[in-house]
Every structure is written in C-alpha cells, then in structure tokens.
Amino acid sequence: MQDTLEASAPQASALVLDWLASQQQAMQDLLQKVVNIDSGSRDEAGVTAVAHALAERLQAAGVAVQFEPVPGYGVLLHAQVNADGEGAPIVLMGHMDTVFPAGTVAKRPYREEAGLAYGPGVADMKSGLVLNVFVAEAFARCGGLKAPLHLFFSCDEEIGSPATRDLIMDRVRGARAVFNAEPGRVSGNVVTSRKGSMLVEFEVEGVAAHAGINHAAGASAIDALARKTLALHALTDPATGITANVGVVHGGVVSNMVAPHARAELDLRFTADTNPEDLLARVRAIIEEESVPRTQGRITVARSTLPMKPTPDYLLALYQESARTLGFEVQGEFTGGAADSGLTASVGVPTLCATGPVGGHPHTEREYCELTTFVPRAQAVALAVLGHP
C-alpha cells in the first residue's frame, strides 16, 4: 500500500475513482446492514449499533475511529484519514438517527426493487453515511489527499440536534469545507441553502366540569388549543418563507368532561432573513394569550435548527465540475427542510449539502434510494475533496 499512498495526484485520483467504481455491491451490502438497524432519535442502542457497523468497515481499511458518548442519544462517530495532512480539514458529515420508532425494521426491512432500495432511513440518511464511509476508505487505500479528511456522524439531527449542536459547531469551526451527505434531491441536485426549523411544544390548562350538568362552569383547554392553532397557522407567510404547522395534539380526559388540559407540538420553518427570536416572541404571545376565559397556555419546549446560509459559489462550482467530469450535471437548489448543514454554515464554514445518493419521500413508508447514483455521487465527492484548494 505504501507505493499507492505515494502515487502522484493524477494517479491517486484515477485509483480512487476506479476503486469506488468497483464497490457498488459492497455499498449496497453495508446499506442493507445499517438500514436493518432501528435507530430512531433517542434510541441509544440502535444509533450506537449503526455507528459500530460503519466503524467496522473503516477500521478494516486502517482508518482510526473514535466514539464519543452522548447520553440519551447514542454516540458521535469521529474518524480521520491523512490526519497529518496540510492545514485545516475537509469534513464529511451525516447523522445516524432516523424519524422511525423501534419496530419499524421488523415491519418493513430493507429491500431492493427495480434499482431502488427501500427501508426506514434508506435515503435520510443511511445511504449518505455509507457513501461517506466509502469515500474515506477510498482515500485510506489509494492516497492522494493533501488536507486531512474528517468524518463526523451525529446522533440527534432529526429532533433538531439538541444534545450535539454545540459539539457540531465546535468540531467543524475552521474547516476548509463541509460536505453533508443528506440525500440528493429527486432532480439529482445538491442543496445550497435551507430553511431553519423550530419545534415548539406547548400546553394549555383549562377548568374541568361536567359537560352536561355544569358546562358553563368549565373552561375548555381543547377549545383554547383550537383557537391557538388557527392563530399559529396564520403565521404562515409565503412572502417571507415562514410556515407554521401544529402537527401533534393531545387533550381531554373523556367526552363528557370539559377538557382541563391539552398539549400540542408546533413545527416552524423560516429563512435566513427571519429573526428566530422575533418569531418565537410572536408564537409565545399567541400561546400565552387567554384565548378562552380562565384558560392558560405556556411553552414547555422550544428548540431550533439554524437556516443554512448559501453555499459559496466556488464550492458549488467545484462539485459541478467534478460531476461533469463523471458525466452528469447538477445544480444547487433551496429546500424547506432543515439540517445540521445550517449549523456548520453558521460558523462560517463553506458548506454543500445533499451530496448523498439521490433519494425521495423521506420520513414516509415510500422512502427510497436510487442505487445507480451511489458510485457516481461518491466519485463526485472524492473529486471535489481532491480539487479543493
């Protein structure tokens, strides 16, 4: 391997591309292995099992891997190739948690059909994790890197990275670039900017009463919650990019009791032009308003993911040229989905997102990954890494 590691840059580039071209089935095998592990957010054992499955592949190629425990969520996976390289590192990033609860794999495990792979988290984003692992392995085996290459896989992205956001920003601060392997868009495009997101959980307290005998003595928390929901949804404004959606509600005790309590979860999306503190203040005013006499609302949880600032033109152009060399065209696009790329861009690191294999219908039973995009998308990331100044 020593001769390979000392190969010239053009020779190394050819070796990396050729090696990746030979790994299609191995990529699919590892994808099947990690998709068939339930790893919903807060599933410590599942997320840790995914980390170890990915680490086995890296360690077999001589890549040093470290696990950083995150109590209640699992672990962070850190790995380095060419650790003694010149200057600041390039970071390949991803998250190991999914939105799916334990037991999902038993109901619908990994399967392949007509060139597509299906299963929980197959696109968002276990295929991207696998892609990053193989890119790192390619450089470990073939050499050619000038800068250090870091892998950083987190464990709580799907719930807004409450335990890891500061760790992510600290880990990437000062890096040359971040390639975040969220799924490529259905169009094949990468993502150059994203909305931020905010999760707000709130509750409403009312006054219980018999719904038939003493209705007027009660104050319905559900009535108040419904009015607040309408007011919150009215925050949606296509002109500013804000969307508001109360997606989960719970309340009441029995049908013949005026509801003494209710609770809900609100999802907000916003662009980099929105001040999230001002937006939260508007939400708080609606929730705390006495929308029904003798009811009281309060926020119990509020956490947000930052918007992804636009990718610098040079980084998109670098990836586009890499893709063009491999025979496909790609554009950058904006999406309403939030991701940890918002955190990395917020600390000034040039960030390109959705560099994973192409996929669609994330967070649903129809989620899929286009298997034929695995090798070319991995090769494009590798060429972009090699070509980064």
Coordinates of C-alpha atoms in Angstrom, one line a residue:
M1 CA 0.0 0.0 0.0
Q2 CA 3.0 2.3 0.6
D3 CA 3.5 2.7 -3.2
T4 CA -0.1 3.6 -3.7
L5 CA 0.0 6.2 -0.9
E6 CA 2.9 7.8 -2.6
A7 CA 1.3 8.0 -6.0
S8 CA 1.0 11.3 -7.8
A9 CA -2.2 13.3 -7.6
P10 CA -3.5 12.3 -11.1
Q11 CA -2.6 8.7 -10.4
A12 CA -4.3 8.8 -7.0
S13 CA -7.4 10.4 -8.5
A14 CA -7.6 7.6 -11.0
L15 CA -7.0 5.0 -8.3
V16 CA -9.8 6.5 -6.1
L17 CA -12.3 6.6 -8.9
D18 CA -11.5 3.1 -10.1
W19 CA -11.7 1.7 -6.6
L20 CA -15.1 3.4 -5.9
A21 CA -16.4 2.1 -9.2
S22 CA -15.7 -1.5 -8.0
Q23 CA -17.7 -1.1 -4.8
Q24 CA -21.3 -0.9 -5.9
Q25 CA -22.3 -4.2 -4.3
A26 CA -20.3 -3.6 -1.2
M27 CA -22.1 -0.2 -0.8
Q28 CA -25.5 -1.9 -1.1
D29 CA -24.5 -4.6 1.4
L30 CA -23.5 -2.1 4.0
L31 CA -26.6 0.0 3.3
Q32 CA -28.7 -3.1 3.9
K33 CA -26.9 -3.8 7.2
V34 CA -27.4 -0.3 8.6
V35 CA -31.0 0.2 7.4
N36 CA -31.9 -3.0 9.1
I37 CA -31.0 -1.5 12.5
D38 CA -33.7 0.6 14.1
S39 CA -32.0 3.9 15.1
G40 CA -34.7 6.4 15.9
S41 CA -33.7 9.6 17.7
R42 CA -33.1 8.8 21.4
D43 CA -32.6 5.1 20.6
E44 CA -29.2 4.9 22.2
A45 CA -28.6 1.2 21.4
G46 CA -29.7 1.5 17.8
V47 CA -27.7 4.6 17.0
T48 CA -24.7 3.0 18.6
A49 CA -25.1 -0.2 16.6
V50 CA -25.2 1.8 13.4
A51 CA -22.0 3.6 14.4
H52 CA -20.2 0.3 15.1
A53 CA -21.4 -1.2 11.8
L54 CA -20.0 1.8 9.9
A55 CA -16.8 1.7 12.0
E56 CA -16.1 -1.9 11.2
R57 CA -15.7 -1.0 7.5
L58 CA -13.5 1.9 8.3
Q59 CA -11.3 0.0 10.7
A60 CA -10.8 -2.8 8.3
A61 CA -9.3 -0.3 5.9
G62 CA -7.0 1.0 8.7
V63 CA -9.0 4.1 9.5
A64 CA -8.9 5.1 13.2
V65 CA -12.4 5.6 14.6
Q66 CA -13.5 7.2 17.9
F67 CA -16.9 7.1 19.6
E68 CA -18.0 9.9 21.8
P69 CA -20.9 9.0 24.1
V70 CA -23.9 11.3 24.1
P71 CA -26.1 10.1 27.0
G72 CA -29.7 9.6 26.0
Y73 CA -29.0 9.7 22.3
G74 CA -26.1 7.3 21.4
V75 CA -22.7 8.2 20.2
L76 CA -20.9 10.5 17.8
L77 CA -18.6 8.9 15.3
H78 CA -15.2 10.6 14.6
A79 CA -12.7 9.3 12.0
Q80 CA -9.7 10.7 10.2
V81 CA -7.8 10.0 7.1
N82 CA -4.5 11.7 6.5
A83 CA -4.6 13.2 9.9
D84 CA -1.1 14.8 9.5
G85 CA -2.1 16.5 6.2
E86 CA -1.6 20.1 5.3
G87 CA -3.7 22.7 7.0
A88 CA -7.4 22.7 8.0
P89 CA -9.5 19.6 7.4
I90 CA -12.3 18.8 5.0
V91 CA -15.3 17.3 6.8
L92 CA -17.7 14.6 5.5
M93 CA -20.8 14.9 7.7
G94 CA -24.0 13.0 8.4
H95 CA -26.4 11.8 11.1
M96 CA -27.2 8.2 12.2
D97 CA -30.7 8.8 13.7
T98 CA -33.9 8.4 11.8
V99 CA -37.5 9.5 12.4
F100 CA -38.8 6.0 12.7
P101 CA -39.6 4.2 16.0
A102 CA -38.3 0.9 17.3
G103 CA -40.0 -2.0 15.5
T104 CA -40.2 -0.3 12.1
V105 CA -37.5 -2.6 10.6
A106 CA -39.4 -5.7 11.6
K107 CA -42.4 -4.3 9.7
R108 CA -40.6 -3.2 6.5
P109 CA -37.0 -4.2 6.4
Y110 CA -34.5 -3.3 3.6
R111 CA -35.5 -4.4 0.2
E112 CA -34.4 -3.7 -3.4
E113 CA -36.7 -3.5 -6.4
A114 CA -36.1 -2.2 -9.9
G115 CA -32.9 -0.3 -9.0
L116 CA -34.3 1.3 -5.9
A117 CA -33.7 0.5 -2.2
Y118 CA -36.4 0.8 0.3
G119 CA -36.5 0.8 4.1
P120 CA -36.5 3.2 7.1
G121 CA -33.9 5.9 6.7
V122 CA -32.6 4.4 3.5
A123 CA -32.3 7.9 1.9
D124 CA -32.4 10.1 5.0
M125 CA -29.6 9.4 5.5
K126 CA -28.1 6.0 5.8
S127 CA -27.1 5.9 2.2
G128 CA -25.2 9.1 2.7
L129 CA -23.4 7.7 5.7
V130 CA -22.4 4.7 3.6
L131 CA -21.2 7.0 0.8
N132 CA -19.0 9.0 3.1
V133 CA -17.6 5.8 4.6
F134 CA -16.6 4.5 1.2
V135 CA -15.1 7.9 0.1
A136 CA -13.0 7.9 3.3
E137 CA -12.0 4.3 2.7
A138 CA -11.0 5.1 -0.9
F139 CA -8.6 7.7 0.2
A140 CA -7.2 5.5 3.0
R141 CA -6.5 2.8 0.4
C142 CA -5.4 4.9 -2.5
G143 CA -3.9 8.1 -1.0
G144 CA -3.8 11.4 -2.8
L145 CA -5.0 13.7 -0.1
K146 CA -3.3 16.9 0.8
A147 CA -5.6 18.1 3.6
P148 CA -6.8 16.0 6.5
L149 CA -10.2 14.4 5.9
H150 CA -12.6 14.0 8.8
L151 CA -15.8 12.0 9.2
F152 CA -18.3 13.3 11.7
F153 CA -21.6 11.5 12.2
S154 CA -24.1 12.8 14.7
C155 CA -26.9 11.1 16.6
D156 CA -29.9 13.5 17.1
E157 CA -30.3 15.6 13.9
E158 CA -33.9 14.5 13.3
I159 CA -35.1 16.2 16.5
G160 CA -33.1 19.4 16.0
S161 CA -29.7 18.3 17.4
P162 CA -30.5 19.3 21.0
A163 CA -27.5 17.5 22.5
T164 CA -24.9 17.9 19.7
R165 CA -25.4 21.3 18.1
D166 CA -22.6 23.0 20.1
L167 CA -20.3 19.9 19.5
I168 CA -21.0 20.1 15.8
M169 CA -20.2 23.8 15.5
D170 CA -17.0 23.4 17.6
R171 CA -15.9 20.3 15.7
V172 CA -16.1 22.0 12.2
R173 CA -15.1 25.5 13.1
G174 CA -12.2 26.5 11.0
A175 CA -12.6 23.6 8.5
R176 CA -11.9 24.2 4.8
A177 CA -15.3 22.8 3.8
V178 CA -18.2 20.5 4.8
F179 CA -19.9 18.1 2.6
N180 CA -23.1 17.0 4.3
A181 CA -24.5 13.7 2.7
E182 CA -28.2 14.3 3.1
P183 CA -30.0 12.7 0.1
G184 CA -29.6 14.2 -3.3
R185 CA -32.8 15.8 -4.5
V186 CA -35.1 13.9 -6.7
S187 CA -33.9 16.1 -9.5
G188 CA -30.3 15.0 -8.8
N189 CA -29.4 18.4 -7.5
V190 CA -27.5 19.3 -4.4
V191 CA -28.7 21.8 -1.7
T192 CA -27.1 25.2 -1.4
S193 CA -29.4 26.7 1.2
R194 CA -32.0 25.6 3.6
K195 CA -34.7 26.9 5.9
G196 CA -34.2 26.8 9.6
S197 CA -36.7 25.0 11.8
M198 CA -38.2 25.5 15.2
L199 CA -40.0 22.9 17.4
V200 CA -42.3 24.4 20.0
E201 CA -44.2 22.2 22.4
F202 CA -46.9 23.8 24.5
E203 CA -49.7 23.0 26.8
V204 CA -53.0 24.7 27.8
E205 CA -54.7 24.4 31.2
G206 CA -58.4 24.8 31.5
V207 CA -61.1 24.1 34.1
A208 CA -62.8 20.7 34.3
A209 CA -66.6 20.5 34.5
H210 CA -69.4 18.0 33.7
A211 CA -70.2 18.6 30.0
G212 CA -73.9 18.1 30.5
I213 CA -74.7 19.2 34.1
N214 CA -72.4 22.1 34.6
H215 CA -71.0 23.0 31.2
A216 CA -70.7 26.8 31.9
A217 CA -68.5 26.1 35.0
G218 CA -65.8 24.7 32.8
A219 CA -63.2 26.3 30.5
S220 CA -62.1 24.0 27.7
A221 CA -58.4 23.6 27.1
I222 CA -59.2 22.0 23.8
D223 CA -61.3 25.0 22.7
A224 CA -58.4 27.3 23.6
L225 CA -55.9 25.0 21.8
A226 CA -58.0 25.0 18.7
R227 CA -58.1 28.8 18.6
K228 CA -54.4 29.0 19.2
T229 CA -53.8 26.5 16.4
L230 CA -55.7 28.8 13.9
A231 CA -53.7 31.8 15.1
L232 CA -50.4 29.9 14.8
H233 CA -51.2 28.6 11.3
A234 CA -51.9 32.2 10.3
L235 CA -48.2 32.9 10.8
T236 CA -47.6 31.1 7.6
D237 CA -46.5 33.7 5.0
P238 CA -45.2 32.6 1.6
A239 CA -43.7 36.0 1.0
T240 CA -41.3 35.6 3.9
G241 CA -40.8 31.9 3.7
I242 CA -42.4 31.2 7.1
T243 CA -44.6 28.1 7.6
A244 CA -46.3 27.0 10.7
N245 CA -47.9 23.6 11.3
V246 CA -49.4 22.2 14.5
G247 CA -48.8 18.6 13.7
V248 CA -49.5 16.8 17.0
V249 CA -52.3 17.4 19.5
H250 CA -53.4 15.6 22.7
G251 CA -56.1 16.7 25.1
G252 CA -59.0 16.0 27.4
V253 CA -60.0 13.1 29.6
V254 CA -63.4 11.8 28.5
S255 CA -66.0 13.1 26.1
N256 CA -68.5 14.2 28.8
M257 CA -65.9 16.4 30.6
V258 CA -65.0 19.9 29.6
A259 CA -61.3 19.4 28.9
P260 CA -59.0 20.5 31.7
H261 CA -55.8 20.2 29.7
A262 CA -54.4 19.9 26.2
R263 CA -51.0 20.0 24.6
A264 CA -49.6 20.2 21.1
E265 CA -46.4 20.4 19.0
L266 CA -45.7 23.1 16.5
D267 CA -43.3 23.0 13.6
L268 CA -42.0 26.3 12.2
R269 CA -39.8 26.8 9.1
F270 CA -38.1 30.1 8.3
T271 CA -35.3 31.5 6.1
A272 CA -32.1 33.2 7.0
D273 CA -33.8 36.6 6.6
T274 CA -36.1 35.8 9.6
N275 CA -35.1 36.7 13.2
P276 CA -35.9 33.5 15.1
E277 CA -36.2 35.3 18.4
D278 CA -38.8 37.6 17.0
L279 CA -40.7 34.7 15.5
L280 CA -40.6 32.9 18.8
A281 CA -41.9 36.0 20.6
R282 CA -44.9 36.1 18.2
V283 CA -45.5 32.4 18.9
R284 CA -45.3 32.9 22.6
A285 CA -47.8 35.8 22.5
I286 CA -50.3 33.5 20.8
I287 CA -49.8 30.6 23.2
E288 CA -49.9 32.7 26.3
E289 CA -53.0 34.7 25.3
E290 CA -56.1 33.9 27.2
S291 CA -58.0 32.8 24.1
V292 CA -60.7 31.3 26.2
P293 CA -61.5 32.9 29.6
R294 CA -59.9 31.0 32.5
T295 CA -57.5 29.0 30.3
Q296 CA -53.8 29.5 30.4
G297 CA -51.1 28.4 27.8
R298 CA -47.4 28.1 28.2
I299 CA -44.4 26.9 26.1
T300 CA -42.7 23.8 27.6
V301 CA -40.0 23.2 24.9
A302 CA -38.6 25.4 22.2
R303 CA -35.6 24.4 20.1
S304 CA -34.4 25.4 16.7
T305 CA -32.1 24.5 13.9
L306 CA -30.4 27.4 12.1
P307 CA -31.0 28.1 8.4
M308 CA -28.2 27.1 6.0
K309 CA -26.6 30.2 4.6
P310 CA -26.0 29.9 0.8
T311 CA -23.1 27.8 -0.3
P312 CA -20.2 29.8 -1.7
D313 CA -20.2 29.9 -5.5
Y314 CA -16.7 28.3 -5.7
L315 CA -17.7 25.2 -3.7
L316 CA -20.8 24.6 -5.8
A317 CA -18.7 25.1 -9.0
L318 CA -16.1 22.7 -7.7
Y319 CA -18.7 20.0 -7.2
Q320 CA -20.4 20.7 -10.5
E321 CA -17.1 20.4 -12.4
S322 CA -16.5 17.1 -10.6
A323 CA -19.9 15.8 -11.6
R324 CA -19.4 17.0 -15.2
T325 CA -16.2 15.0 -15.3
L326 CA -18.1 11.9 -14.4
G327 CA -20.9 12.5 -17.0
F328 CA -23.7 14.1 -15.1
E329 CA -25.0 17.7 -14.5
V330 CA -26.1 19.1 -11.2
Q331 CA -27.5 22.4 -9.9
G332 CA -27.8 23.9 -6.5
E333 CA -31.3 24.4 -5.0
F334 CA -33.1 25.7 -2.0
T335 CA -35.2 23.5 0.3
G336 CA -37.5 24.0 3.2
G337 CA -36.0 21.0 5.1
A338 CA -33.6 21.9 7.9
A339 CA -30.4 20.0 8.5
D340 CA -27.1 20.2 10.5
S341 CA -25.6 22.0 7.5
G342 CA -27.3 25.1 8.9
L343 CA -25.1 24.8 12.0
T344 CA -21.9 24.4 10.0
A345 CA -22.6 27.3 7.7
S346 CA -23.5 29.5 10.7
V347 CA -19.9 29.3 11.9
G348 CA -18.5 30.4 8.6
V349 CA -17.5 27.1 7.1
P350 CA -18.3 26.7 3.4
T351 CA -20.9 24.0 3.3
L352 CA -22.5 22.0 0.5
C353 CA -25.5 19.7 1.4
A354 CA -27.3 16.8 -0.2
T355 CA -24.2 15.2 -1.6
G356 CA -25.5 11.7 -0.7
P357 CA -27.1 9.3 -3.2
V358 CA -30.4 10.5 -4.8
G359 CA -33.5 9.6 -2.9
G360 CA -37.1 10.6 -2.3
H361 CA -40.1 10.6 0.0
P362 CA -38.0 10.8 3.3
H363 CA -39.9 10.4 6.6
T364 CA -42.5 8.1 4.9
E365 CA -43.1 4.5 4.1
R366 CA -42.3 5.2 0.5
E367 CA -38.8 6.4 1.2
Y368 CA -36.3 5.2 -1.5
C369 CA -32.7 5.5 -2.6
E370 CA -31.6 5.3 -6.3
L371 CA -28.9 2.7 -6.1
T372 CA -27.3 3.6 -9.5
T373 CA -26.4 7.0 -8.1
F374 CA -24.2 5.6 -5.3
V375 CA -20.9 5.3 -7.2
P376 CA -21.1 8.5 -9.3
R377 CA -22.1 10.6 -6.3
A378 CA -19.3 9.1 -4.2
Q379 CA -16.8 9.8 -7.0
A380 CA -18.1 13.4 -7.3
V381 CA -17.4 14.0 -3.6
A382 CA -14.0 12.4 -3.9
L383 CA -13.0 14.6 -6.8
A384 CA -14.3 17.7 -5.0
V385 CA -12.2 16.8 -2.0
L386 CA -9.2 16.3 -4.2
G387 CA -9.8 19.5 -6.0
H388 CA -10.5 21.7 -3.0
P389 CA -7.8 24.4 -2.6

